[in-house]
mmCIF file of C-alpha atoms in Angstrom:
data_model
loop_
_atom_site.group_PDB
_atom_site.id
_atom_site.type_symbol
_atom_site.label_atom_id
_atom_site.label_comp_id
_atom_site.label_asym_id
_atom_site.label_seq_id
_atom_site.Cartn_x
_atom_site.Cartn_y
_atom_site.Cartn_z
ATOM 1 C CA UNK W 1 -3.373 43.855 -11.857
ATOM 2 C CA UNK W 2 -4.874 43.708 -15.255
ATOM 3 C CA UNK W 3 -5.657 40.592 -15.919
ATOM 4 C CA UNK W 4 -3.056 39.959 -18.890
ATOM 5 C CA UNK W 5 -0.604 40.156 -16.060
ATOM 6 C CA UNK W 6 -1.860 37.617 -14.729
ATOM 7 C CA UNK W 7 0.690 34.791 -13.007
ATOM 8 C CA UNK W 8 0.938 30.814 -12.522
ATOM 9 C CA UNK W 9 3.991 30.386 -10.155
ATOM 10 C CA UNK W 10 6.018 33.283 -11.751
ATOM 11 C CA UNK W 11 4.586 33.092 -15.267
ATOM 12 C CA UNK W 12 2.585 34.906 -16.473
ATOM 13 C CA UNK W 13 -0.817 33.708 -17.710
ATOM 14 C CA UNK W 14 -1.228 33.155 -21.493
ATOM 15 C CA UNK W 15 -5.185 33.130 -21.757
ATOM 16 C CA UNK W 16 -6.154 34.610 -18.138
ATOM 17 C CA UNK W 17 -9.612 34.028 -18.361
ATOM 18 C CA UNK W 18 -9.007 29.950 -18.987
ATOM 19 C CA UNK W 19 -9.180 26.961 -16.524
ATOM 20 C CA UNK W 20 -4.503 26.495 -16.147
ATOM 21 C CA UNK W 21 -5.212 22.852 -18.649
ATOM 22 C CA UNK W 22 -5.973 24.766 -20.826
ATOM 23 C CA UNK W 23 -3.629 27.565 -21.870
ATOM 24 C CA UNK W 24 -2.130 26.183 -24.370
ATOM 25 C CA UNK W 25 0.632 23.492 -25.635
ATOM 26 C CA UNK W 26 3.938 25.854 -25.133
ATOM 27 C CA UNK W 27 2.746 26.341 -21.694
ATOM 28 C CA UNK W 28 1.712 22.807 -20.975
ATOM 29 C CA UNK W 29 5.135 21.804 -21.343
ATOM 30 C CA UNK W 30 7.610 24.203 -19.842
ATOM 31 C CA UNK W 31 4.996 23.226 -16.814
ATOM 32 C CA UNK W 32 6.337 19.491 -17.699
ATOM 33 C CA UNK W 33 9.270 20.246 -16.940
ATOM 34 C CA UNK W 34 7.902 20.208 -13.554
ATOM 35 C CA UNK W 35 6.590 16.668 -12.127
ATOM 36 C CA UNK W 36 5.003 18.092 -9.123
ATOM 37 C CA UNK W 37 3.458 20.734 -11.400
ATOM 38 C CA UNK W 38 2.696 19.032 -13.564
ATOM 39 C CA UNK W 39 0.679 17.060 -10.842
ATOM 40 C CA UNK W 40 -0.044 19.819 -9.693
ATOM 41 C CA UNK W 41 -1.682 21.148 -13.511
ATOM 42 C CA UNK W 42 -3.335 17.537 -14.490
ATOM 43 C CA UNK W 43 -3.775 16.384 -11.297
ATOM 44 C CA UNK W 44 -5.819 19.375 -9.763
ATOM 45 C CA UNK W 45 -9.490 18.211 -10.172
ATOM 46 C CA UNK W 46 -9.267 14.741 -8.759
ATOM 47 C CA UNK W 47 -6.292 15.862 -6.348
ATOM 48 C CA UNK W 48 -9.622 18.180 -4.605
ATOM 49 C CA UNK W 49 -11.839 15.089 -5.246
ATOM 50 C CA UNK W 50 -9.549 13.161 -3.520
ATOM 51 C CA UNK W 51 -8.892 15.509 -0.643
ATOM 52 C CA UNK W 52 -12.460 16.867 0.143
ATOM 53 C CA UNK W 53 -13.520 12.982 0.539
ATOM 54 C CA UNK W 54 -11.089 12.132 2.913
ATOM 55 C CA UNK W 55 -12.101 15.212 5.146
ATOM 56 C CA UNK W 56 -15.240 13.511 5.216
ATOM 57 C CA UNK W 57 -14.051 9.766 4.852
ATOM 58 C CA UNK W 58 -15.757 9.399 8.467
ATOM 59 C CA UNK W 59 -18.932 9.503 6.502
ATOM 60 C CA UNK W 60 -18.204 8.226 3.638
ATOM 61 C CA UNK W 61 -17.662 5.111 5.750
ATOM 62 C CA UNK W 62 -20.190 4.560 7.284
ATOM 63 C CA UNK W 63 -22.693 5.443 4.802
ATOM 64 C CA UNK W 64 -21.023 3.358 1.802
ATOM 65 C CA UNK W 65 -19.433 6.363 -0.111
ATOM 66 C CA UNK W 66 -16.138 6.413 -2.185
ATOM 67 C CA UNK W 67 -13.012 7.680 -1.161
ATOM 68 C CA UNK W 68 -11.439 8.064 -3.859
ATOM 69 C CA UNK W 69 -7.791 8.826 -5.100
ATOM 70 C CA UNK W 70 -6.455 9.711 -8.249
ATOM 71 C CA UNK W 71 -5.489 7.840 -11.164
ATOM 72 C CA UNK W 72 -1.848 5.641 -11.452
ATOM 73 C CA UNK W 73 -0.076 7.475 -14.158
ATOM 74 C CA UNK W 74 3.278 5.809 -13.037
ATOM 75 C CA UNK W 75 4.895 3.206 -12.622
ATOM 76 C CA UNK W 76 3.485 1.987 -8.923
ATOM 77 C CA UNK W 77 6.306 2.651 -7.435
ATOM 78 C CA UNK W 78 8.981 0.072 -6.253
ATOM 79 C CA UNK W 79 8.991 -1.035 -2.197
ATOM 80 C CA UNK W 80 10.123 -2.811 0.267
ATOM 81 C CA UNK W 81 9.308 -6.321 1.170
ATOM 82 C CA UNK W 82 10.173 -5.142 4.551
ATOM 83 C CA UNK W 83 11.411 -8.324 7.525
ATOM 84 C CA UNK W 84 8.113 -10.718 7.677
ATOM 85 C CA UNK W 85 7.455 -10.820 3.493
ATOM 86 C CA UNK W 86 7.705 -14.963 4.062
ATOM 87 C CA UNK W 87 8.377 -15.419 0.244
ATOM 88 C CA UNK W 88 11.233 -17.388 1.496
ATOM 89 C CA UNK W 89 14.372 -13.277 1.393
ATOM 90 C CA UNK W 90 15.007 -14.133 4.946
ATOM 91 C CA UNK W 91 13.956 -17.105 6.728
ATOM 92 C CA UNK W 92 10.140 -18.586 5.991
ATOM 93 C CA UNK W 93 8.804 -19.506 2.564
ATOM 94 C CA UNK W 94 4.879 -20.061 2.494
ATOM 95 C CA UNK W 95 5.218 -19.639 -1.386
ATOM 96 C CA UNK W 96 7.019 -23.030 -0.756
ATOM 97 C CA UNK W 97 3.775 -23.978 0.726
ATOM 98 C CA UNK W 98 0.368 -26.337 -0.738
ATOM 99 C CA UNK W 99 -3.088 -24.119 -0.451
ATOM 100 C CA UNK W 100 -1.212 -20.845 -1.575
ATOM 101 C CA UNK W 101 -3.213 -20.114 -4.104
ATOM 102 C CA UNK W 102 -6.404 -19.047 -2.866
ATOM 103 C CA UNK W 103 -8.482 -16.303 -2.338
ATOM 104 C CA UNK W 104 -10.206 -16.422 1.839
ATOM 105 C CA UNK W 105 -6.983 -14.999 3.314
ATOM 106 C CA UNK W 106 -8.095 -14.720 7.005
ATOM 107 C CA UNK W 107 -7.604 -18.146 8.255
ATOM 108 C CA UNK W 108 -4.424 -20.148 8.671
ATOM 109 C CA UNK W 109 -3.644 -23.758 6.614
ATOM 110 C CA UNK W 110 -1.931 -26.551 7.387
ATOM 111 C CA UNK W 111 -0.145 -27.422 10.301
ATOM 112 C CA UNK W 112 -1.917 -24.152 11.118
ATOM 113 C CA UNK W 113 -5.097 -23.411 12.568
ATOM 114 C CA UNK W 114 -6.214 -19.345 13.676
ATOM 115 C CA UNK W 115 -8.198 -17.510 11.758
ATOM 116 C CA UNK W 116 -7.658 -13.487 11.209
ATOM 117 C CA UNK W 117 -10.919 -11.204 13.145
ATOM 118 C CA UNK W 118 -11.513 -7.897 12.482
ATOM 119 C CA UNK W 119 -13.310 -5.724 9.961
ATOM 120 C CA UNK W 120 -13.606 -7.535 6.582
ATOM 121 C CA UNK W 121 -12.244 -6.096 4.073
ATOM 122 C CA UNK W 122 -12.262 -6.930 0.223
ATOM 123 C CA UNK W 123 -8.862 -5.896 -1.729
ATOM 124 C CA UNK W 124 -9.432 -6.321 -5.061
ATOM 125 C CA UNK W 125 -5.577 -4.484 -7.217
ATOM 126 C CA UNK W 126 -6.440 -4.898 -11.180
ATOM 127 C CA UNK W 127 -2.696 -4.792 -12.988
ATOM 128 C CA UNK W 128 -1.490 -3.664 -16.016
ATOM 129 C CA UNK W 129 1.691 -4.545 -18.279
ATOM 130 C CA UNK W 130 2.780 -1.042 -19.340
ATOM 131 C CA UNK W 131 5.992 -2.834 -21.687
ATOM 132 C CA UNK W 132 2.338 -4.359 -22.944
ATOM 133 C CA UNK W 133 1.189 -1.028 -24.224
ATOM 134 C CA UNK W 134 -0.855 -0.111 -21.140
ATOM 135 C CA UNK W 135 -3.215 -3.809 -21.162
ATOM 136 C CA UNK W 136 -4.659 -5.796 -18.324
ATOM 137 C CA UNK W 137 -1.834 -8.167 -17.307
ATOM 138 C CA UNK W 138 -3.344 -11.629 -17.514
ATOM 139 C CA UNK W 139 -1.798 -14.827 -15.856
ATOM 140 C CA UNK W 140 0.203 -13.054 -13.503
ATOM 141 C CA UNK W 141 0.776 -13.845 -9.827
ATOM 142 C CA UNK W 142 0.780 -11.628 -6.968
ATOM 143 C CA UNK W 143 0.909 -12.494 -3.464
ATOM 144 C CA UNK W 144 -0.725 -10.092 -0.818
ATOM 145 C CA UNK W 145 0.269 -10.142 2.984
ATOM 146 C CA UNK W 146 -0.345 -7.945 5.841
ATOM 147 C CA UNK W 147 -0.862 -7.577 10.062
ATOM 148 C CA UNK W 148 -3.675 -8.851 11.406
ATOM 149 C CA UNK W 149 -6.310 -6.409 13.833
ATOM 150 C CA UNK W 150 -3.292 -6.483 16.340
ATOM 151 C CA UNK W 151 -0.177 -5.387 14.486
ATOM 152 C CA UNK W 152 0.742 -8.875 14.070
ATOM 153 C CA UNK W 153 2.311 -10.973 11.427
ATOM 154 C CA UNK W 154 2.230 -14.905 11.123
ATOM 155 C CA UNK W 155 4.607 -16.557 10.772
ATOM 156 C CA UNK W 156 7.124 -13.829 12.822
ATOM 157 C CA UNK W 157 5.436 -12.843 15.744
ATOM 158 C CA UNK W 158 5.781 -13.956 19.288
ATOM 159 C CA UNK W 159 2.748 -17.140 19.396
ATOM 160 C CA UNK W 160 2.672 -16.525 15.937
ATOM 161 C CA UNK W 161 5.402 -18.728 14.292
ATOM 162 C CA UNK W 162 3.548 -21.402 13.352
ATOM 163 C CA UNK W 163 0.677 -19.944 11.916
ATOM 164 C CA UNK W 164 0.495 -18.147 8.491
ATOM 165 C CA UNK W 165 -3.301 -16.137 7.343
ATOM 166 C CA UNK W 166 -3.334 -13.331 5.716
ATOM 167 C CA UNK W 167 -1.280 -14.610 3.078
ATOM 168 C CA UNK W 168 -2.134 -15.226 -0.468
ATOM 169 C CA UNK W 169 -1.470 -15.420 -4.053
ATOM 170 C CA UNK W 170 -3.481 -14.729 -6.808
ATOM 171 C CA UNK W 171 -3.926 -15.326 -10.431
ATOM 172 C CA UNK W 172 -4.512 -12.718 -12.483
ATOM 173 C CA UNK W 173 -7.014 -12.829 -14.944
ATOM 174 C CA UNK W 174 -8.207 -11.423 -18.448
ATOM 175 C CA UNK W 175 -9.659 -7.644 -16.498
ATOM 176 C CA UNK W 176 -5.452 -8.278 -14.581
ATOM 177 C CA UNK W 177 -7.835 -7.925 -11.557
ATOM 178 C CA UNK W 178 -6.836 -10.516 -8.763
ATOM 179 C CA UNK W 179 -9.274 -10.869 -5.110
ATOM 180 C CA UNK W 180 -8.443 -10.966 -1.436
ATOM 181 C CA UNK W 181 -10.942 -11.839 1.207
ATOM 182 C CA UNK W 182 -9.170 -10.664 4.613
ATOM 183 C CA UNK W 183 -9.513 -8.240 8.012
ATOM 184 C CA UNK W 184 -8.952 -4.616 7.703
ATOM 185 C CA UNK W 185 -4.932 -4.146 9.102
ATOM 186 C CA UNK W 186 -3.639 -2.689 11.710
ATOM 187 C CA UNK W 187 -1.375 0.691 12.492
ATOM 188 C CA UNK W 188 1.032 -0.442 14.004
ATOM 189 C CA UNK W 189 4.357 1.423 15.893
ATOM 190 C CA UNK W 190 6.526 3.710 12.605
ATOM 191 C CA UNK W 191 4.595 2.697 10.186
ATOM 192 C CA UNK W 192 0.741 3.783 7.974
ATOM 193 C CA UNK W 193 -1.341 1.301 8.026
ATOM 194 C CA UNK W 194 -0.440 -1.039 3.966
ATOM 195 C CA UNK W 195 -0.580 -4.040 3.021
ATOM 196 C CA UNK W 196 2.520 -5.595 1.553
ATOM 197 C CA UNK W 197 2.538 -7.269 -2.273
ATOM 198 C CA UNK W 198 4.496 -8.884 -4.927
ATOM 199 C CA UNK W 199 4.019 -8.970 -8.474
ATOM 200 C CA UNK W 200 5.339 -12.784 -10.136
ATOM 201 C CA UNK W 201 5.788 -13.565 -14.055
ATOM 202 C CA UNK W 202 3.110 -16.342 -13.673
ATOM 203 C CA UNK W 203 2.465 -19.105 -11.340
ATOM 204 C CA UNK W 204 5.456 -21.230 -11.299
ATOM 205 C CA UNK W 205 7.173 -18.429 -10.010
ATOM 206 C CA UNK W 206 6.675 -17.742 -6.882
ATOM 207 C CA UNK W 207 9.227 -20.601 -5.707
ATOM 208 C CA UNK W 208 11.319 -18.007 -5.807
ATOM 209 C CA UNK W 209 11.279 -14.425 -4.814
ATOM 210 C CA UNK W 210 14.299 -13.259 -7.028
ATOM 211 C CA UNK W 211 11.509 -13.716 -9.318
ATOM 212 C CA UNK W 212 9.006 -10.746 -7.771
ATOM 213 C CA UNK W 213 9.267 -8.054 -11.200
ATOM 214 C CA UNK W 214 7.192 -5.280 -8.546
ATOM 215 C CA UNK W 215 7.003 -5.624 -4.791
ATOM 216 C CA UNK W 216 5.071 -2.385 -3.482
ATOM 217 C CA UNK W 217 2.355 -1.132 -0.600
ATOM 218 C CA UNK W 218 -0.746 -0.473 -0.896
ATOM 219 C CA UNK W 219 -1.687 2.867 1.689
ATOM 220 C CA UNK W 220 -5.623 2.539 3.035
ATOM 221 C CA UNK W 221 -6.495 6.391 3.702
ATOM 222 C CA UNK W 222 -7.155 8.260 6.965
ATOM 223 C CA UNK W 223 -10.307 8.788 7.097
ATOM 224 C CA UNK W 224 -11.615 4.655 6.760
ATOM 225 C CA UNK W 225 -8.287 3.927 8.807
ATOM 226 C CA UNK W 226 -10.467 6.928 11.358
ATOM 227 C CA UNK W 227 -13.763 4.525 11.164
ATOM 228 C CA UNK W 228 -12.764 1.444 10.851
ATOM 229 C CA UNK W 229 -9.353 2.428 14.713
ATOM 230 C CA UNK W 230 -12.662 3.143 16.754
ATOM 231 C CA UNK W 231 -13.819 0.604 16.888
ATOM 232 C CA UNK W 232 -13.160 -3.024 19.391
ATOM 233 C CA UNK W 233 -9.741 -4.772 18.664
ATOM 234 C CA UNK W 234 -8.672 -1.957 17.468
ATOM 235 C CA UNK W 235 -7.500 -0.413 20.920
ATOM 236 C CA UNK W 236 -3.840 0.459 19.850
ATOM 237 C CA UNK W 237 -3.891 1.512 16.044
ATOM 238 C CA UNK W 238 -5.423 5.222 16.500
ATOM 239 C CA UNK W 239 -2.433 6.650 18.733
ATOM 240 C CA UNK W 240 -0.048 5.279 15.964
ATOM 241 C CA UNK W 241 -1.564 6.291 14.022
ATOM 242 C CA UNK W 242 -1.818 9.933 15.702
ATOM 243 C CA UNK W 243 1.432 9.662 15.555
ATOM 244 C CA UNK W 244 2.080 9.669 11.590
ATOM 245 C CA UNK W 245 0.918 11.197 7.553
ATOM 246 C CA UNK W 246 1.717 9.461 4.787
ATOM 247 C CA UNK W 247 4.324 12.726 3.935
ATOM 248 C CA UNK W 248 5.954 11.187 7.796
ATOM 249 C CA UNK W 249 5.584 7.126 6.084
ATOM 250 C CA UNK W 250 9.672 6.207 5.424
ATOM 251 C CA UNK W 251 7.907 4.411 2.674
ATOM 252 C CA UNK W 252 4.471 6.724 1.619
ATOM 253 C CA UNK W 253 6.215 9.869 1.897
ATOM 254 C CA UNK W 254 8.654 10.802 -0.492
ATOM 255 C CA UNK W 255 5.799 11.220 -2.881
ATOM 256 C CA UNK W 256 2.794 10.765 -0.282
ATOM 257 C CA UNK W 257 1.979 7.548 -1.700
ATOM 258 C CA UNK W 258 0.500 9.135 -4.648
ATOM 259 C CA UNK W 259 -0.415 6.387 -6.332
ATOM 260 C CA UNK W 260 -0.602 3.773 -3.588
ATOM 261 C CA UNK W 261 -3.145 5.627 -1.871
ATOM 262 C CA UNK W 262 -6.531 3.187 -2.342
ATOM 263 C CA UNK W 263 -10.101 3.940 -2.716
ATOM 264 C CA UNK W 264 -12.020 2.407 -0.306
ATOM 265 C CA UNK W 265 -15.564 1.974 0.436
ATOM 266 C CA UNK W 266 -18.220 0.024 2.627
ATOM 267 C CA UNK W 267 -18.953 0.193 5.873
ATOM 268 C CA UNK W 268 -17.458 -1.876 9.287
ATOM 269 C CA UNK W 269 -20.835 -3.727 9.682
ATOM 270 C CA UNK W 270 -20.643 -4.472 5.514
ATOM 271 C CA UNK W 271 -17.377 -4.456 5.099
ATOM 272 C CA UNK W 272 -14.318 -1.901 3.124
ATOM 273 C CA UNK W 273 -14.001 -2.684 -0.571
ATOM 274 C CA UNK W 274 -10.728 -2.544 -1.283
ATOM 275 C CA UNK W 275 -9.491 -1.262 -4.383
ATOM 276 C CA UNK W 276 -5.699 -0.129 -6.373
ATOM 277 C CA UNK W 277 -4.431 -0.882 -10.066
ATOM 278 C CA UNK W 278 -1.161 -1.520 -10.181
ATOM 279 C CA UNK W 279 0.746 -1.063 -13.261
ATOM 280 C CA UNK W 280 4.448 -2.830 -13.279
ATOM 281 C CA UNK W 281 6.888 -2.159 -16.394
ATOM 282 C CA UNK W 282 9.226 -5.271 -17.183
ATOM 283 C CA UNK W 283 11.303 -2.963 -18.909
ATOM 284 C CA UNK W 284 12.841 -1.788 -15.688
ATOM 285 C CA UNK W 285 14.915 -2.608 -12.685
ATOM 286 C CA UNK W 286 12.885 -4.257 -9.774
ATOM 287 C CA UNK W 287 14.842 -1.993 -6.648
ATOM 288 C CA UNK W 288 12.364 -2.972 -3.795
ATOM 289 C CA UNK W 289 11.995 -6.380 -2.152
ATOM 290 C CA UNK W 290 14.708 -6.162 -0.523
ATOM 291 C CA UNK W 291 15.110 -6.031 3.099
ATOM 292 C CA UNK W 292 15.292 -2.351 4.653
ATOM 293 C CA UNK W 293 18.386 -1.172 6.886
ATOM 294 C CA UNK W 294 18.689 -2.931 10.610
ATOM 295 C CA UNK W 295 16.241 -5.198 9.693
ATOM 296 C CA UNK W 296 14.359 -5.963 12.394
ATOM 297 C CA UNK W 297 13.651 -8.774 15.722
ATOM 298 C CA UNK W 298 9.015 -8.726 16.002
ATOM 299 C CA UNK W 299 9.101 -8.184 19.270
ATOM 300 C CA UNK W 300 9.242 -11.311 22.036
ATOM 301 C CA UNK W 301 11.599 -13.085 19.194
ATOM 302 C CA UNK W 302 10.642 -15.999 16.847
ATOM 303 C CA UNK W 303 12.546 -15.225 13.155
ATOM 304 C CA UNK W 304 15.190 -13.228 12.907
ATOM 305 C CA UNK W 305 15.494 -11.558 9.593
ATOM 306 C CA UNK W 306 19.620 -10.569 7.955
ATOM 307 C CA UNK W 307 20.299 -7.313 10.338
ATOM 308 C CA UNK W 308 18.256 -8.194 13.010
ATOM 309 C CA UNK W 309 19.247 -8.793 16.665
ATOM 310 C CA UNK W 310 19.396 -12.233 17.613
ATOM 311 C CA UNK W 311 16.387 -14.940 17.917
ATOM 312 C CA UNK W 312 13.802 -14.547 21.628
ATOM 313 C CA UNK W 313 14.626 -11.007 22.223
ATOM 314 C CA UNK W 314 12.371 -8.795 24.365
ATOM 315 C CA UNK W 315 10.653 -6.113 23.187
ATOM 316 C CA UNK W 316 12.701 -2.720 22.945
ATOM 317 C CA UNK W 317 16.362 -4.902 22.357
ATOM 318 C CA UNK W 318 17.192 -5.800 19.241
ATOM 319 C CA UNK W 319 17.428 -4.025 16.386
ATOM 320 C CA UNK W 320 14.850 -2.774 15.158
ATOM 321 C CA UNK W 321 13.348 -2.423 12.276
ATOM 322 C CA UNK W 322 13.319 0.483 9.841
ATOM 323 C CA UNK W 323 9.679 -0.392 8.731
ATOM 324 C CA UNK W 324 7.885 0.283 11.396
ATOM 325 C CA UNK W 325 7.479 -2.344 15.234
ATOM 326 C CA UNK W 326 4.877 -4.222 14.966
ATOM 327 C CA UNK W 327 3.607 -5.059 18.436
ATOM 328 C CA UNK W 328 3.143 -8.426 19.714
ATOM 329 C CA UNK W 329 0.427 -10.902 18.646
ATOM 330 C CA UNK W 330 -1.566 -10.995 22.296
ATOM 331 C CA UNK W 331 -4.315 -8.477 21.199
ATOM 332 C CA UNK W 332 -4.093 -5.164 23.718
ATOM 333 C CA UNK W 333 -0.284 -5.836 23.958
ATOM 334 C CA UNK W 334 1.084 -2.722 23.816
ATOM 335 C CA UNK W 335 3.781 -2.555 21.533
ATOM 336 C CA UNK W 336 7.038 -1.103 21.120
ATOM 337 C CA UNK W 337 8.657 1.921 20.735
ATOM 338 C CA UNK W 338 10.321 2.013 16.490
#
């Protein structure tokens, strides 16, 4: 085949000796008609870098090198808040409690006394206001929550009903950033390792979950997860993760988590820094935040989200949540099958 007959996805390259991104305006416009083709063309370098970093993530995790992802270009996808949000939408409401505005979320506050243990993790979210002209979204309130290293959710899982650790709210600064001190979460049956978050217009709005302008999740890179889950306290996470991929996860699977996969630096000894940019467009109607079909009951009982089985449902019975089943809160307890 002659050089001038070289093609890309069935179309002749007008500049066969140049990179794909240098083929000219008409070629680019035609490619933009297919969103996934556009991502491959304009993001090919970043995607390749991300894949390379993931392939070497075990090394990156111990040397402090960076696990990178392609920068977000669209609005952060709306996702379900899951069965265990603690925002009042299905029972327990931590957002009504004094003390929820905090940066260190490792311990319970109020009547709770437990402290979550695990590999240290600092979570930094940068919120961008698309409607305001892609500027930092200063002043928004960001609520984050996630499971502990055994896969349990405070306020829901057996033995944790009276605890509220790994939940907190921060107000975005002038750069649109919020930062939380936490621990690396587990991987429980049926769900890729993740952190939930909701964005509210301001601090006063957090008392009603219906005020959220965005509800989404942060996906954690596999290489870093593999390294963390090889350590003590995370014994159940490695086999659970081995059964999952980002593409098969029922939250991130629609696009492989392309705009929700965090950038991670650090090590198991010094702790990890997890960062993600979340672009929010207030002109769009929020679609996330609801309990997924089937609801779900945390194994061993506890508060029952709408759609789940009755309270005190023993593990393995009732209606399993469609976004994965966290195990009992007791470290080392066997997880319930989906």
